[in-house]
PDB file of C-alpha atoms and ligand atoms in Angstrom:
ATOM      1  CA  MET A   1      46.208  79.835  68.470  1.00  0.00           C
ATOM      2  CA  LYS A   2      46.225  79.637  72.257  1.00  0.00           C
ATOM      3  CA  ASN A   3      44.931  82.758  73.952  1.00  0.00           C
ATOM      4  CA  VAL A   4      46.603  83.786  77.168  1.00  0.00           C
ATOM      5  CA  PRO A   5      43.984  85.750  79.121  1.00  0.00           C
ATOM      6  CA  ALA A   6      45.335  89.164  80.111  1.00  0.00           C
ATOM      7  CA  ILE A   7      44.324  92.537  81.508  1.00  0.00           C
ATOM      8  CA  VAL A   8      45.806  96.023  81.304  1.00  0.00           C
ATOM      9  CA  VAL A   9      44.704  98.792  83.649  1.00  0.00           C
ATOM     10  CA  HIS A  10      45.429 102.547  83.774  1.00  0.00           C
ATOM     11  CA  GLY A  11      45.080 105.182  86.468  1.00  0.00           C
ATOM     12  CA  GLY A  12      44.859 108.263  84.251  1.00  0.00           C
ATOM     13  CA  ALA A  13      47.263 110.081  81.945  1.00  0.00           C
ATOM     14  CA  TRP A  14      48.577 113.426  83.237  1.00  0.00           C
ATOM     15  CA  ASP A  15      50.709 113.697  86.335  1.00  0.00           C
ATOM     16  CA  VAL A  16      50.867 111.938  89.687  1.00  0.00           C
ATOM     17  CA  SER A  17      51.628 113.943  92.805  1.00  0.00           C
ATOM     18  CA  ARG A  18      54.422 112.547  94.939  1.00  0.00           C
ATOM     19  CA  GLU A  19      52.206 111.442  97.794  1.00  0.00           C
ATOM     20  CA  LEU A  20      49.959 109.503  95.419  1.00  0.00           C
ATOM     21  CA  VAL A  21      52.671 107.469  93.661  1.00  0.00           C
ATOM     22  CA  GLY A  22      52.519 104.689  96.273  1.00  0.00           C
ATOM     23  CA  PRO A  23      48.718 104.537  96.580  1.00  0.00           C
ATOM     24  CA  ASN A  24      48.318 104.681  92.767  1.00  0.00           C
ATOM     25  CA  LYS A  25      50.759 101.796  92.268  1.00  0.00           C
ATOM     26  CA  THR A  26      49.036  99.702  94.918  1.00  0.00           C
ATOM     27  CA  GLY A  27      45.608 100.495  93.481  1.00  0.00           C
ATOM     28  CA  ILE A  28      46.355  99.556  89.870  1.00  0.00           C
ATOM     29  CA  SER A  29      48.213  96.464  91.012  1.00  0.00           C
ATOM     30  CA  HIS A  30      45.191  95.297  93.058  1.00  0.00           C
ATOM     31  CA  ALA A  31      42.900  96.056  90.150  1.00  0.00           C
ATOM     32  CA  ALA A  32      44.994  93.988  87.700  1.00  0.00           C
ATOM     33  CA  ILE A  33      45.124  91.074  90.139  1.00  0.00           C
ATOM     34  CA  ALA A  34      41.356  91.250  90.687  1.00  0.00           C
ATOM     35  CA  GLY A  35      40.841  91.116  86.918  1.00  0.00           C
ATOM     36  CA  ILE A  36      43.206  88.163  86.508  1.00  0.00           C
ATOM     37  CA  GLU A  37      41.474  86.255  89.307  1.00  0.00           C
ATOM     38  CA  VAL A  38      38.211  86.634  87.433  1.00  0.00           C
ATOM     39  CA  LEU A  39      39.839  85.406  84.206  1.00  0.00           C
ATOM     40  CA  LYS A  40      41.430  82.428  85.985  1.00  0.00           C
ATOM     41  CA  ALA A  41      38.076  81.540  87.517  1.00  0.00           C
ATOM     42  CA  GLU A  42      36.635  81.274  83.987  1.00  0.00           C
ATOM     43  CA  GLY A  43      35.037  84.725  84.136  1.00  0.00           C
ATOM     44  CA  ASN A  44      34.875  86.540  80.807  1.00  0.00           C
ATOM     45  CA  ALA A  45      36.662  89.714  79.718  1.00  0.00           C
ATOM     46  CA  LEU A  46      33.673  91.897  80.615  1.00  0.00           C
ATOM     47  CA  ASP A  47      33.584  90.484  84.174  1.00  0.00           C
ATOM     48  CA  ALA A  48      37.329  91.125  84.523  1.00  0.00           C
ATOM     49  CA  VAL A  49      37.084  94.740  83.344  1.00  0.00           C
ATOM     50  CA  GLU A  50      34.175  95.441  85.699  1.00  0.00           C
ATOM     51  CA  ALA A  51      35.957  93.813  88.664  1.00  0.00           C
ATOM     52  CA  ALA A  52      39.173  95.788  88.074  1.00  0.00           C
ATOM     53  CA  ILE A  53      37.380  99.119  87.676  1.00  0.00           C
ATOM     54  CA  ARG A  54      35.207  98.561  90.781  1.00  0.00           C
ATOM     55  CA  ILE A  55      38.415  98.268  92.828  1.00  0.00           C
ATOM     56  CA  LEU A  56      39.658 101.579  91.435  1.00  0.00           C
ATOM     57  CA  GLU A  57      36.291 103.283  92.024  1.00  0.00           C
ATOM     58  CA  ASP A  58      36.554 102.249  95.696  1.00  0.00           C
ATOM     59  CA  ASP A  59      40.127 103.577  95.941  1.00  0.00           C
ATOM     60  CA  ASP A  60      40.057 107.281  96.808  1.00  0.00           C
ATOM     61  CA  SER A  61      43.485 107.931  95.288  1.00  0.00           C
ATOM     62  CA  PHE A  62      41.798 107.873  91.864  1.00  0.00           C
ATOM     63  CA  ASN A  63      39.304 110.212  90.225  1.00  0.00           C
ATOM     64  CA  ALA A  64      36.452 107.717  89.840  1.00  0.00           C
ATOM     65  CA  GLY A  65      33.710 106.745  92.264  1.00  0.00           C
ATOM     66  CA  ILE A  66      35.000 107.683  95.734  1.00  0.00           C
ATOM     67  CA  GLY A  67      37.590 110.455  95.285  1.00  0.00           C
ATOM     68  CA  SER A  68      36.011 112.006  92.189  1.00  0.00           C
ATOM     69  CA  VAL A  69      36.882 115.654  91.492  1.00  0.00           C
ATOM     70  CA  LEU A  70      34.415 118.500  92.018  1.00  0.00           C
ATOM     71  CA  THR A  71      32.627 120.522  89.363  1.00  0.00           C
ATOM     72  CA  LEU A  72      32.827 124.310  89.207  1.00  0.00           C
ATOM     73  CA  ASP A  73      29.737 124.500  91.419  1.00  0.00           C
ATOM     74  CA  GLY A  74      31.073 121.983  93.930  1.00  0.00           C
ATOM     75  CA  HIS A  75      29.265 118.781  92.949  1.00  0.00           C
ATOM     76  CA  ILE A  76      30.394 115.348  91.776  1.00  0.00           C
ATOM     77  CA  GLU A  77      29.336 114.249  88.285  1.00  0.00           C
ATOM     78  CA  MET A  78      30.808 110.931  87.140  1.00  0.00           C
ATOM     79  CA  ASP A  79      31.023 109.305  83.689  1.00  0.00           C
ATOM     80  CA  ALA A  80      31.676 105.652  82.809  1.00  0.00           C
ATOM     81  CA  ALA A  81      31.324 103.139  79.967  1.00  0.00           C
ATOM     82  CA  ILE A  82      31.874  99.462  79.359  1.00  0.00           C
ATOM     83  CA  MET A  83      31.866  97.582  76.051  1.00  0.00           C
ATOM     84  CA  ASP A  84      31.836  93.924  75.041  1.00  0.00           C
ATOM     85  CA  GLY A  85      33.910  93.291  71.929  1.00  0.00           C
ATOM     86  CA  LYS A  86      32.152  90.013  71.168  1.00  0.00           C
ATOM     87  CA  THR A  87      28.677  91.493  70.719  1.00  0.00           C
ATOM     88  CA  LEU A  88      29.432  95.245  70.587  1.00  0.00           C
ATOM     89  CA  LYS A  89      27.009  95.540  73.476  1.00  0.00           C
ATOM     90  CA  ALA A  90      27.819  98.775  75.303  1.00  0.00           C
ATOM     91  CA  GLY A  91      26.539 100.699  78.299  1.00  0.00           C
ATOM     92  CA  ALA A  92      27.396 104.185  79.516  1.00  0.00           C
ATOM     93  CA  VAL A  93      26.458 106.748  82.154  1.00  0.00           C
ATOM     94  CA  GLY A  94      27.131 110.474  82.191  1.00  0.00           C
ATOM     95  CA  SER A  95      26.931 113.044  84.997  1.00  0.00           C
ATOM     96  CA  VAL A  96      25.790 110.593  87.678  1.00  0.00           C
ATOM     97  CA  SER A  97      26.084 111.851  91.233  1.00  0.00           C
ATOM     98  CA  ASN A  98      24.726 109.184  93.543  1.00  0.00           C
ATOM     99  CA  VAL A  99      26.273 105.903  92.478  1.00  0.00           C
ATOM    100  CA  ARG A 100      29.196 104.159  94.131  1.00  0.00           C
ATOM    101  CA  HIS A 101      30.241 102.135  91.049  1.00  0.00           C
ATOM    102  CA  PRO A 102      29.315 103.917  87.803  1.00  0.00           C
ATOM    103  CA  ILE A 103      30.955 101.081  85.812  1.00  0.00           C
ATOM    104  CA  SER A 104      28.449  98.564  87.179  1.00  0.00           C
ATOM    105  CA  LEU A 105      25.564 100.897  86.391  1.00  0.00           C
ATOM    106  CA  ALA A 106      26.910 101.195  82.838  1.00  0.00           C
ATOM    107  CA  ARG A 107      26.959  97.408  82.586  1.00  0.00           C
ATOM    108  CA  LYS A 108      23.359  97.205  83.810  1.00  0.00           C
ATOM    109  CA  ILE A 109      22.344  99.614  81.056  1.00  0.00           C
ATOM    110  CA  ALA A 110      24.127  97.430  78.496  1.00  0.00           C
ATOM    111  CA  GLU A 111      22.525  94.223  79.729  1.00  0.00           C
ATOM    112  CA  GLU A 112      19.115  95.239  81.052  1.00  0.00           C
ATOM    113  CA  THR A 113      17.897  97.997  78.756  1.00  0.00           C
ATOM    114  CA  ILE A 114      17.536  98.620  75.061  1.00  0.00           C
ATOM    115  CA  HIS A 115      19.677 101.752  75.433  1.00  0.00           C
ATOM    116  CA  VAL A 116      23.389 102.516  75.490  1.00  0.00           C
ATOM    117  CA  PHE A 117      23.719 105.811  77.354  1.00  0.00           C
ATOM    118  CA  LEU A 118      21.801 107.306  80.300  1.00  0.00           C
ATOM    119  CA  VAL A 119      22.737 110.646  81.861  1.00  0.00           C
ATOM    120  CA  GLY A 120      22.022 112.785  84.919  1.00  0.00           C
ATOM    121  CA  LYS A 121      18.839 112.315  86.908  1.00  0.00           C
ATOM    122  CA  GLY A 122      17.571 109.549  84.630  1.00  0.00           C
ATOM    123  CA  ALA A 123      20.711 107.508  85.219  1.00  0.00           C
ATOM    124  CA  ASP A 124      20.608 108.084  88.998  1.00  0.00           C
ATOM    125  CA  ASP A 125      16.911 107.101  89.031  1.00  0.00           C
ATOM    126  CA  PHE A 126      17.733 103.949  87.028  1.00  0.00           C
ATOM    127  CA  ALA A 127      20.361 103.074  89.649  1.00  0.00           C
ATOM    128  CA  ARG A 128      17.760 103.403  92.401  1.00  0.00           C
ATOM    129  CA  ALA A 129      15.475 101.065  90.453  1.00  0.00           C
ATOM    130  CA  VAL A 130      17.929  98.332  89.444  1.00  0.00           C
ATOM    131  CA  CYS A 131      20.777  98.416  91.958  1.00  0.00           C
ATOM    132  CA  ALA A 132      19.652 100.238  95.092  1.00  0.00           C
ATOM    133  CA  GLN A 133      22.678  98.890  96.969  1.00  0.00           C
ATOM    134  CA  GLU A 134      24.890 101.009  94.680  1.00  0.00           C
ATOM    135  CA  VAL A 135      23.159 104.280  95.548  1.00  0.00           C
ATOM    136  CA  CYS A 136      25.143 106.618  97.793  1.00  0.00           C
ATOM    137  CA  SER A 137      25.340 110.266  98.841  1.00  0.00           C
ATOM    138  CA  PHE A 138      27.727 113.079  97.866  1.00  0.00           C
ATOM    139  CA  GLY A 139      29.238 112.787 101.356  1.00  0.00           C
ATOM    140  CA  GLU A 140      30.244 109.182 100.699  1.00  0.00           C
ATOM    141  CA  LEU A 141      32.015 110.064  97.430  1.00  0.00           C
ATOM    142  CA  VAL A 142      33.818 113.294  98.289  1.00  0.00           C
ATOM    143  CA  VAL A 143      37.278 113.285  99.866  1.00  0.00           C
ATOM    144  CA  GLU A 144      39.132 116.042 101.726  1.00  0.00           C
ATOM    145  CA  ARG A 145      41.902 116.385  99.079  1.00  0.00           C
ATOM    146  CA  ARG A 146      39.393 117.220  96.349  1.00  0.00           C
ATOM    147  CA  LYS A 147      37.443 119.633  98.582  1.00  0.00           C
ATOM    148  CA  LYS A 148      40.664 121.427  99.456  1.00  0.00           C
ATOM    149  CA  LEU A 149      41.639 121.857  95.776  1.00  0.00           C
ATOM    150  CA  TRP A 150      38.187 123.255  95.016  1.00  0.00           C
ATOM    151  CA  GLU A 151      38.263 125.661  97.967  1.00  0.00           C
ATOM    152  CA  ASP A 152      41.782 126.754  97.152  1.00  0.00           C
ATOM    153  CA  ILE A 153      40.974 127.527  93.522  1.00  0.00           C
ATOM    154  CA  ASN A 154      37.805 129.362  94.502  1.00  0.00           C
ATOM    155  CA  GLU A 155      39.668 131.441  97.020  1.00  0.00           C
ATOM    156  CA  ARG A 156      42.361 132.424  94.543  1.00  0.00           C
ATOM    157  CA  MET A 157      40.091 132.993  91.571  1.00  0.00           C
ATOM    158  CA  GLY A 158      37.076 134.481  93.357  1.00  0.00           C
ATOM    159  CA  ASP A 159      34.469 135.913  90.998  1.00  0.00           C
ATOM    160  CA  LYS A 160      36.538 135.176  87.906  1.00  0.00           C
ATOM    161  CA  LEU A 161      35.374 131.603  88.084  1.00  0.00           C
ATOM    162  CA  VAL A 162      31.772 132.551  87.572  1.00  0.00           C
ATOM    163  CA  ASP A 163      32.616 135.547  85.432  1.00  0.00           C
ATOM    164  CA  GLY A 164      32.948 133.691  82.154  1.00  0.00           C
ATOM    165  CA  TYR A 165      34.072 130.131  82.411  1.00  0.00           C
ATOM    166  CA  LEU A 166      36.281 130.030  79.334  1.00  0.00           C
ATOM    167  CA  LYS A 167      38.226 133.135  80.236  1.00  0.00           C
ATOM    168  CA  ALA A 168      38.540 131.887  83.766  1.00  0.00           C
ATOM    169  CA  GLN A 169      39.908 128.569  82.542  1.00  0.00           C
ATOM    170  CA  VAL A 170      42.671 130.293  80.580  1.00  0.00           C
ATOM    171  CA  GLU A 171      43.530 132.358  83.632  1.00  0.00           C
ATOM    172  CA  LEU A 172      43.378 129.270  85.781  1.00  0.00           C
ATOM    173  CA  LEU A 173      46.041 127.639  83.670  1.00  0.00           C
ATOM    174  CA  ASP A 174      48.205 130.760  83.630  1.00  0.00           C
ATOM    175  CA  LYS A 175      47.858 131.729  87.248  1.00  0.00           C
ATOM    176  CA  TYR A 176      47.332 128.416  88.882  1.00  0.00           C
ATOM    177  CA  PRO A 177      50.017 126.086  87.538  1.00  0.00           C
ATOM    178  CA  LEU A 178      48.757 123.357  89.832  1.00  0.00           C
ATOM    179  CA  LEU A 179      45.895 122.863  87.378  1.00  0.00           C
ATOM    180  CA  LYS A 180      48.256 122.574  84.415  1.00  0.00           C
ATOM    181  CA  ASN A 181      49.525 119.279  85.653  1.00  0.00           C
ATOM    182  CA  VAL A 182      46.694 118.403  87.968  1.00  0.00           C
ATOM    183  CA  PRO A 183      46.483 114.643  88.383  1.00  0.00           C
ATOM    184  CA  LEU A 184      43.357 113.548  86.572  1.00  0.00           C
ATOM    185  CA  ASP A 185      43.462 109.963  87.842  1.00  0.00           C
ATOM    186  CA  THR A 186      40.726 108.589  85.598  1.00  0.00           C
ATOM    187  CA  VAL A 187      40.693 104.783  85.512  1.00  0.00           C
ATOM    188  CA  GLY A 188      40.276 102.203  82.766  1.00  0.00           C
ATOM    189  CA  ALA A 189      40.814  98.549  81.927  1.00  0.00           C
ATOM    190  CA  VAL A 190      40.969  96.315  78.854  1.00  0.00           C
ATOM    191  CA  ALA A 191      40.916  92.510  79.038  1.00  0.00           C
ATOM    192  CA  ILE A 192      41.022  89.461  76.774  1.00  0.00           C
ATOM    193  CA  ASP A 193      39.735  86.078  77.964  1.00  0.00           C
ATOM    194  CA  LYS A 194      40.519  82.504  76.963  1.00  0.00           C
ATOM    195  CA  ASN A 195      37.995  82.617  74.132  1.00  0.00           C
ATOM    196  CA  GLY A 196      39.708  85.648  72.652  1.00  0.00           C
ATOM    197  CA  ASP A 197      36.808  87.892  73.668  1.00  0.00           C
ATOM    198  CA  ILE A 198      37.849  91.460  74.431  1.00  0.00           C
ATOM    199  CA  ALA A 199      36.205  94.073  76.683  1.00  0.00           C
ATOM    200  CA  ALA A 200      37.063  97.649  77.659  1.00  0.00           C
ATOM    201  CA  GLY A 201      35.841 100.082  80.306  1.00  0.00           C
ATOM    202  CA  THR A 202      36.590 103.556  81.639  1.00  0.00           C
ATOM    203  CA  SER A 203      35.361 105.457  84.720  1.00  0.00           C
ATOM    204  CA  THR A 204      35.990 109.054  85.820  1.00  0.00           C
ATOM    205  CA  GLY A 205      34.889 112.057  87.828  1.00  0.00           C
ATOM    206  CA  GLY A 206      35.956 114.035  84.734  1.00  0.00           C
ATOM    207  CA  MET A 207      37.877 117.271  84.630  1.00  0.00           C
ATOM    208  CA  PRO A 208      38.298 119.256  87.869  1.00  0.00           C
ATOM    209  CA  MET A 209      36.259 122.522  87.926  1.00  0.00           C
ATOM    210  CA  LYS A 210      34.250 121.449  84.865  1.00  0.00           C
ATOM    211  CA  LEU A 211      30.944 123.121  84.091  1.00  0.00           C
ATOM    212  CA  SER A 212      28.009 121.199  85.498  1.00  0.00           C
ATOM    213  CA  GLY A 213      26.622 118.977  82.733  1.00  0.00           C
ATOM    214  CA  ARG A 214      29.957 118.578  80.935  1.00  0.00           C
ATOM    215  CA  ILE A 215      30.456 115.016  79.758  1.00  0.00           C
ATOM    216  CA  GLY A 216      33.933 113.977  78.685  1.00  0.00           C
ATOM    217  CA  ASP A 217      35.245 111.294  76.398  1.00  0.00           C
ATOM    218  CA  SER A 218      35.225 108.409  78.887  1.00  0.00           C
ATOM    219  CA  PRO A 219      31.570 107.321  78.479  1.00  0.00           C
ATOM    220  CA  LEU A 220      31.367 108.117  74.764  1.00  0.00           C
ATOM    221  CA  ILE A 221      31.615 104.898  72.795  1.00  0.00           C
ATOM    222  CA  GLY A 222      34.456 105.201  70.294  1.00  0.00           C
ATOM    223  CA  CYS A 223      36.031 108.167  72.104  1.00  0.00           C
ATOM    224  CA  GLY A 224      37.194 107.081  75.571  1.00  0.00           C
ATOM    225  CA  THR A 225      36.090 103.456  75.336  1.00  0.00           C
ATOM    226  CA  TYR A 226      35.792 100.897  72.533  1.00  0.00           C
ATOM    227  CA  ALA A 227      35.999  97.132  72.039  1.00  0.00           C
ATOM    228  CA  ASP A 228      35.513  94.917  69.007  1.00  0.00           C
ATOM    229  CA  ASN A 229      36.865  91.370  68.789  1.00  0.00           C
ATOM    230  CA  ASP A 230      37.728  91.996  65.125  1.00  0.00           C
ATOM    231  CA  SER A 231      40.272  94.663  66.090  1.00  0.00           C
ATOM    232  CA  GLY A 232      40.839  95.180  69.825  1.00  0.00           C
ATOM    233  CA  GLY A 233      39.868  97.012  72.992  1.00  0.00           C
ATOM    234  CA  VAL A 234      40.890 100.504  74.098  1.00  0.00           C
ATOM    235  CA  SER A 235      40.482 102.735  77.148  1.00  0.00           C
ATOM    236  CA  ALA A 236      41.642 106.324  76.662  1.00  0.00           C
ATOM    237  CA  THR A 237      42.481 109.011  79.199  1.00  0.00           C
ATOM    238  CA  GLY A 238      43.600 112.623  79.122  1.00  0.00           C
ATOM    239  CA  HIS A 239      42.061 115.821  77.786  1.00  0.00           C
ATOM    240  CA  GLY A 240      38.504 114.714  77.092  1.00  0.00           C
ATOM    241  CA  GLU A 241      37.564 117.359  74.550  1.00  0.00           C
ATOM    242  CA  SER A 242      40.592 116.448  72.379  1.00  0.00           C
ATOM    243  CA  ILE A 243      39.869 112.721  72.700  1.00  0.00           C
ATOM    244  CA  ILE A 244      36.261 113.288  71.623  1.00  0.00           C
ATOM    245  CA  LYS A 245      37.304 115.282  68.549  1.00  0.00           C
ATOM    246  CA  THR A 246      39.648 112.504  67.422  1.00  0.00           C
ATOM    247  CA  THR A 247      37.335 109.580  68.405  1.00  0.00           C
ATOM    248  CA  LEU A 248      40.522 108.204  69.838  1.00  0.00           C
ATOM    249  CA  ALA A 249      39.474 104.713  70.974  1.00  0.00           C
ATOM    250  CA  LYS A 250      37.834 103.827  67.647  1.00  0.00           C
ATOM    251  CA  THR A 251      40.687 105.458  65.723  1.00  0.00           C
ATOM    252  CA  THR A 252      43.082 103.154  67.592  1.00  0.00           C
ATOM    253  CA  CYS A 253      40.953 100.088  66.752  1.00  0.00           C
ATOM    254  CA  ASP A 254      40.806 101.156  63.097  1.00  0.00           C
ATOM    255  CA  LEU A 255      44.607 101.265  63.048  1.00  0.00           C
ATOM    256  CA  ILE A 256      44.663  97.657  64.280  1.00  0.00           C
ATOM    257  CA  GLU A 257      42.201  96.703  61.577  1.00  0.00           C
ATOM    258  CA  ARG A 258      44.576  98.243  59.042  1.00  0.00           C
ATOM    259  CA  GLY A 259      47.343  95.903  60.206  1.00  0.00           C
ATOM    260  CA  HIS A 260      49.064  97.548  63.183  1.00  0.00           C
ATOM    261  CA  ASN A 261      49.638  95.613  66.391  1.00  0.00           C
ATOM    262  CA  ALA A 262      48.471  97.026  69.752  1.00  0.00           C
ATOM    263  CA  GLN A 263      51.679  98.979  70.464  1.00  0.00           C
ATOM    264  CA  LYS A 264      52.017 100.489  66.998  1.00  0.00           C
ATOM    265  CA  ALA A 265      48.317 101.438  66.941  1.00  0.00           C
ATOM    266  CA  ALA A 266      48.655 103.103  70.371  1.00  0.00           C
ATOM    267  CA  ASP A 267      51.715 105.084  69.240  1.00  0.00           C
ATOM    268  CA  VAL A 268      50.137 106.220  65.967  1.00  0.00           C
ATOM    269  CA  ALA A 269      46.886 107.190  67.719  1.00  0.00           C
ATOM    270  CA  ILE A 270      48.645 109.323  70.354  1.00  0.00           C
ATOM    271  CA  ASP A 271      50.783 110.916  67.653  1.00  0.00           C
ATOM    272  CA  PHE A 272      47.589 111.754  65.753  1.00  0.00           C
ATOM    273  CA  LEU A 273      45.997 113.224  68.926  1.00  0.00           C
ATOM    274  CA  TRP A 274      48.968 115.567  69.286  1.00  0.00           C
ATOM    275  CA  THR A 275      49.687 116.507  65.669  1.00  0.00           C
ATOM    276  CA  LYS A 276      46.041 116.969  64.723  1.00  0.00           C
ATOM    277  CA  ILE A 277      44.873 119.142  67.621  1.00  0.00           C
ATOM    278  CA  GLY A 278      47.627 119.367  70.222  1.00  0.00           C
ATOM    279  CA  GLY A 279      45.757 116.943  72.481  1.00  0.00           C
ATOM    280  CA  LYS A 280      47.325 115.291  75.493  1.00  0.00           C
ATOM    281  CA  GLY A 281      46.429 111.866  76.738  1.00  0.00           C
ATOM    282  CA  GLY A 282      47.058 108.157  76.644  1.00  0.00           C
ATOM    283  CA  VAL A 283      45.566 104.822  75.596  1.00  0.00           C
ATOM    284  CA  ILE A 284      45.824 101.239  76.795  1.00  0.00           C
ATOM    285  CA  VAL A 285      45.157  98.616  74.142  1.00  0.00           C
ATOM    286  CA  ILE A 286      44.784  94.864  73.634  1.00  0.00           C
ATOM    287  CA  ASP A 287      44.596  93.746  70.025  1.00  0.00           C
ATOM    288  CA  LYS A 288      42.704  90.756  68.613  1.00  0.00           C
ATOM    289  CA  ASN A 289      45.893  88.637  68.812  1.00  0.00           C
ATOM    290  CA  GLY A 290      46.261  89.301  72.538  1.00  0.00           C
ATOM    291  CA  ASN A 291      49.152  91.796  72.239  1.00  0.00           C
ATOM    292  CA  VAL A 292      49.159  94.553  74.837  1.00  0.00           C
ATOM    293  CA  GLY A 293      50.178  98.121  73.968  1.00  0.00           C
ATOM    294  CA  LEU A 294      50.041 101.575  75.471  1.00  0.00           C
ATOM    295  CA  SER A 295      51.130 105.080  74.663  1.00  0.00           C
ATOM    296  CA  TYR A 296      50.824 108.534  76.244  1.00  0.00           C
ATOM    297  CA  ASN A 297      52.204 112.032  75.737  1.00  0.00           C
ATOM    298  CA  THR A 298      51.618 113.318  79.275  1.00  0.00           C
ATOM    299  CA  THR A 299      54.132 113.307  82.114  1.00  0.00           C
ATOM    300  CA  LYS A 300      52.846 110.063  83.547  1.00  0.00           C
ATOM    301  CA  MET A 301      50.258 107.331  83.144  1.00  0.00           C
ATOM    302  CA  PRO A 302      50.105 104.766  85.962  1.00  0.00           C
ATOM    303  CA  ARG A 303      49.421 101.351  84.436  1.00  0.00           C
ATOM    304  CA  ALA A 304      49.583  97.682  85.265  1.00  0.00           C
ATOM    305  CA  TRP A 305      49.342  94.624  83.065  1.00  0.00           C
ATOM    306  CA  MET A 306      49.203  90.962  83.854  1.00  0.00           C
ATOM    307  CA  ASN A 307      48.335  87.674  82.180  1.00  0.00           C
ATOM    308  CA  THR A 308      47.273  84.387  83.714  1.00  0.00           C
ATOM    309  CA  GLU A 309      50.826  82.999  83.446  1.00  0.00           C
ATOM    310  CA  MET A 310      52.347  85.777  85.585  1.00  0.00           C
ATOM    311  CA  SER A 311      52.419  85.676  89.377  1.00  0.00           C
ATOM    312  CA  THR A 312      52.433  89.477  89.815  1.00  0.00           C
ATOM    313  CA  PRO A 313      51.451  92.372  87.578  1.00  0.00           C
ATOM    314  CA  GLU A 314      53.978  94.614  85.873  1.00  0.00           C
ATOM    315  CA  VAL A 315      53.302  98.052  87.346  1.00  0.00           C
ATOM    316  CA  THR A 316      54.722 101.335  85.988  1.00  0.00           C
ATOM    317  CA  ILE A 317      53.989 104.966  86.726  1.00  0.00           C
TER     318      ILE A 317
HETATM  319  N1  LIG B   1      39.346 112.019  79.895  1.00  0.00           N
HETATM  320  C1  LIG B   1      38.781 112.422  81.152  1.00  0.00           C
HETATM  321  C2  LIG B   1      37.843 113.558  80.923  1.00  0.00           C
HETATM  322  O1  LIG B   1      38.174 114.454  80.177  1.00  0.00           O
HETATM  323  C3  LIG B   1      39.810 112.808  82.153  1.00  0.00           C
HETATM  324  C4  LIG B   1      40.933 111.825  82.305  1.00  0.00           C
HETATM  325  O2  LIG B   1      41.129 110.963  81.505  1.00  0.00           O
HETATM  326  O3  LIG B   1      41.651 111.902  83.294  1.00  0.00           O
HETATM  327  O4  LIG B   1      36.800 113.600  81.526  1.00  0.00           O
END
């Protein structure tokens, strides 16, 4: 069977504020085109996923790389993972603070170490050793919009924020509706190349006002990111703790292995996320036959998909 190389990209399941609709659409469209150019130029699925996510990490309208959200104590701690469905080779970083493209660092871990997952200082030190050009400062990653949200929440919540994080979070949701539908803007991509090889990747600044050291689903293999040529590739987004508990990306791939196509697997997985633990989120999927699917139970999930026979991507918010 002929494989039509394709890529699907997301810009985070949750909500999109009005002023970011345009920038988000442009960003995911550019990312899909960048991925398709790689696939047309005989690059493989892994190259396409990395290229697409690097564009989104450079785009400050998303919560990944530049534009990442701030932690409770005002820092940036990013997570990312990439996985090759042909070999199951995977690389991931958690809580990195000084890297411009966490997805590329994750790929270096997959290809240049015997490990899968590096976190915190060790991951930042590894970046300095293997890709010094990727190292950057907090000042280069932080944007005004994120600082303002952090300052605003701190001002309104005062000591309650440090007074017991869990209690404060509940109050945050009750008293600060902005956080209920706060755009999370995590990014992800899944691609299939002409050989039928599949890859998936996800990159994020995580949850706004998270505790320092919190790692979400995005870099956890099988939770936010998974790829296996025998089933498919998945990038998940949404409430990280719920996605971890349901190992959502691997659950979606297992559904494909049991006979569902990409769309059906995505729908069943998101239904499971909700009925099992009331989790909110979304998945983008490409199955082993090259079908593209996606599902989400949040207000919005910006996404774009394109194959090498299309002249422009199909973009939806
Ligand atoms: N899943 C991410 C996290 O919890 C957030 C997101 O997808 O927007 O860190």
